[in-house]
Each structure stands twice: as C-alpha cells, then as structure tokens.
C-alpha cells in the first residue's frame, strides 16, 4: 500500500500551523490512517508544549524596575526633544536635558571598542606607529565624500564611499558651546570601525575625537575603559541629547 | 511624531525580551544589561521601525544583534554556564519535585544546551510563538534554514527528554494528570 510521504519539517509545520493548506489537508487524511505518522507529529506538538511550559516561569519573573524606568526616561527624553524642536529652530537643550540621557551615547559603541586613538582638535586619525592595528587613517575631513555625508546624511543612515569604506552618522548634537557636532562611525574597507565625533569649526568639520573599534572579525583585546573615552569626551564637552531627525535636518540645512 | 504606545508596548514586552535574553546569555544580570541596551537602541532607531511589521520581532532582532555585539567584544566573559553545570533532573538535591516539574526543568536545560542556532529558533518559535517568517527576519536567516534548524532542535530535545515516536503519545496524555 502506498503511503503519502511527509517530511519531519512538514509535520513540524503542521504542528505549528504553518503548513500550506493543500498539504495540510493531505496530512489530515493521512493522519487518520497512520499511527506512525500521528506519533511523529506528536513529537513536534509535544516539544512545543514542553518548551513553552518550561520557559513560562521565566516570563513570570519580575522585570527589574530600573528597566521599566529606563524606557519611561527614554520616552520622556524623546518628547522633550520634540518640544524643543517646536519652540525655536534649534533650542539649546542643556537646561532641559534629562539626567538619564547620557547613557544613550554608549549605544553606538556596542560594536566593540578596542583602542583609543586620541583626542584633540584637528586630529586627522593617522597613527603610524607599528601597533597591532597598524596605521589608522581615514583621511577624514578632507575627503569630500566624508564631508558630504556629514553635511547631509541623516543619522541612522549610511553610505558607501568609493574606496570601499562606509560612513554612518550616529547622532547629531550641540555641545556646551552650542557647536554643532556629529558622532559617526567610519568602517574602513579592511573592516576596522572608527567611532568619531566631528564638530563644526569655521565652516568645516573638525574631528574632536576618534576611537577605533575592533573589526567584526577581530577577537582581540577590548578594554572596557575605551568606552569611557567617548563618555569622558561627551561629559567634558557638555554634549546635549541627540537631535531628532527634524531638528537635525534643520541644523544641517543651516550650515549651508 | 512620537507614538504614545511605543514606550508602553516596549514595557509590556520587557518580560519576553528578558526571557529571550536569558536564553541567549544564561545569566540574569547580563540579560538585564542586554535588555537595557535593546531598549536604548530601540529608541535611538525608532524612526527605522516599520509600523507595518511587528514591534516584537523588531525588538528581538535588536536584542539578538546586541548580544552578537556583546559576545564579539567579550570573548572571555565568564558568565556562561557550562553544559555540565546545567541543572539536571537527576541531581536536584533532596527536594521533592513532581515529575512534571522535573520534566520542565530538564526541558529548559535541554533547550539551553542546544547549539546556538537551534536554540534561537526554538526560543523564538516554540517559546515566543513567532511565525517562521518572523523568526527568519529576527535571525536574518532564510525560512528554509529556520525550519531545518527547528526540526533538528525539536528532535534533539525530544531525544534528551525521552520523548520519542513510540512514547510521544502516551507521555502527552500523562501530562494532563
């Protein structure tokens, strides 16, 4: 007698309600005639039930209050930015800055920092000592493509450069001196990521700091202290919260 | 415009994010850090969220990517429980536990100790009840791969728990008692 063939994946999809209708109807019929098939199906039904029950208690554990509070703070910070944007062209956010806004700056760095390259105005991100990373140079702010990206590209987007590198503005903010600054990531063609902050000075973007992050393939040393480099910079320069996209667009437009 | 429900929806989903995080890093403290990074990234990138898709899937995706970033950075962290240390049904000390509780404990451990790729699909689909397509999006993996991993994961868990094609039905009916 010819038995209809059903793969494990089909039985599983049936158990999960994901099998295409026609095939599911065929399986309905076949199940009625085959205990073996029903047993094979039961395995998938059971494992789902058991998995769900086994992990249910974790769902019932109380969520730490600070996590809930963090979401509320972030939502409040968001609203604050929007209101500020509505008030004036670009409101100076210092006084309104929620205390909790600072940690947001840690975010773009989660990709892994490996080496603090240096601090200081006009730094061109070149390091020719024979360290493990070799020379770090992004020819930063003389490259017209980099400049164009900082001038126009909204935060959260990225663009590929002709030399294979990629630039991704992370956020735009005003520092304590009301200078417009942008934090961005620069992925070199060789995979190294550089996180940098550039600020407007005399109509040009001036690199204020840069931190090299480990490449995706790098399994190397990543001191937690390098996270502090950016934090220290932002704190020292009294960086305001990131502008929302509208305010950012207005601020960039004003540069022209 | 700021959507009022964005924050509320995230708060309502925190227990699920935390549960998925625990399955990934197997340390409640690290899981909480991971959830915090996730909500911060979610707010930073909220303009990238497509309201036609499910927020839950988007958040899981952010969380998993954050976890990948975290493991990339700290290859030598000591928070993961070794497979050998995972609670085993046979070593629960002297406490009287019902057979069902033991079974569930073993099941949790069985899922935790799956290869990562299999564990992730099992958590998302069997535990978090995402569709195959959603899980594929969270994991950035083709649906076909998700299905083959999920099938292998469930066969492996069934084997570890002694659910097999011969006993599956009877153990299923015993589960009601």
PDB file of C-alpha atoms in Angstrom, chain A residues 9 12, chain B residues 132 136 141-150 152:
ATOM      1  CA  UNK A   9       9.654  19.557   8.523  1.00  0.00           C
ATOM      2  CA  UNK A  12       6.501  20.228  12.282  1.00  0.00           C
TER       3      UNK A  12
ATOM      4  CA  UNK B 132       8.651  31.011  10.852  1.00  0.00           C
ATOM      5  CA  UNK B 136      13.684  34.256   9.904  1.00  0.00           C
ATOM      6  CA  UNK B 141      18.214  33.676   8.012  1.00  0.00           C
ATOM      7  CA  UNK B 142      16.168  32.088   5.209  1.00  0.00           C
ATOM      8  CA  UNK B 143      12.890  30.466   6.288  1.00  0.00           C
ATOM      9  CA  UNK B 144      14.098  27.103   4.977  1.00  0.00           C
ATOM     10  CA  UNK B 145      17.113  27.242   7.270  1.00  0.00           C
ATOM     11  CA  UNK B 146      14.913  28.221  10.196  1.00  0.00           C
ATOM     12  CA  UNK B 147      12.719  25.191   9.563  1.00  0.00           C
ATOM     13  CA  UNK B 148      15.540  22.702   9.268  1.00  0.00           C
ATOM     14  CA  UNK B 149      17.158  24.037  12.431  1.00  0.00           C
ATOM     15  CA  UNK B 150      13.864  23.989  14.275  1.00  0.00           C
ATOM     16  CA  UNK B 152      16.618  19.307  14.368  1.00  0.00           C
TER      17      UNK B 152
END
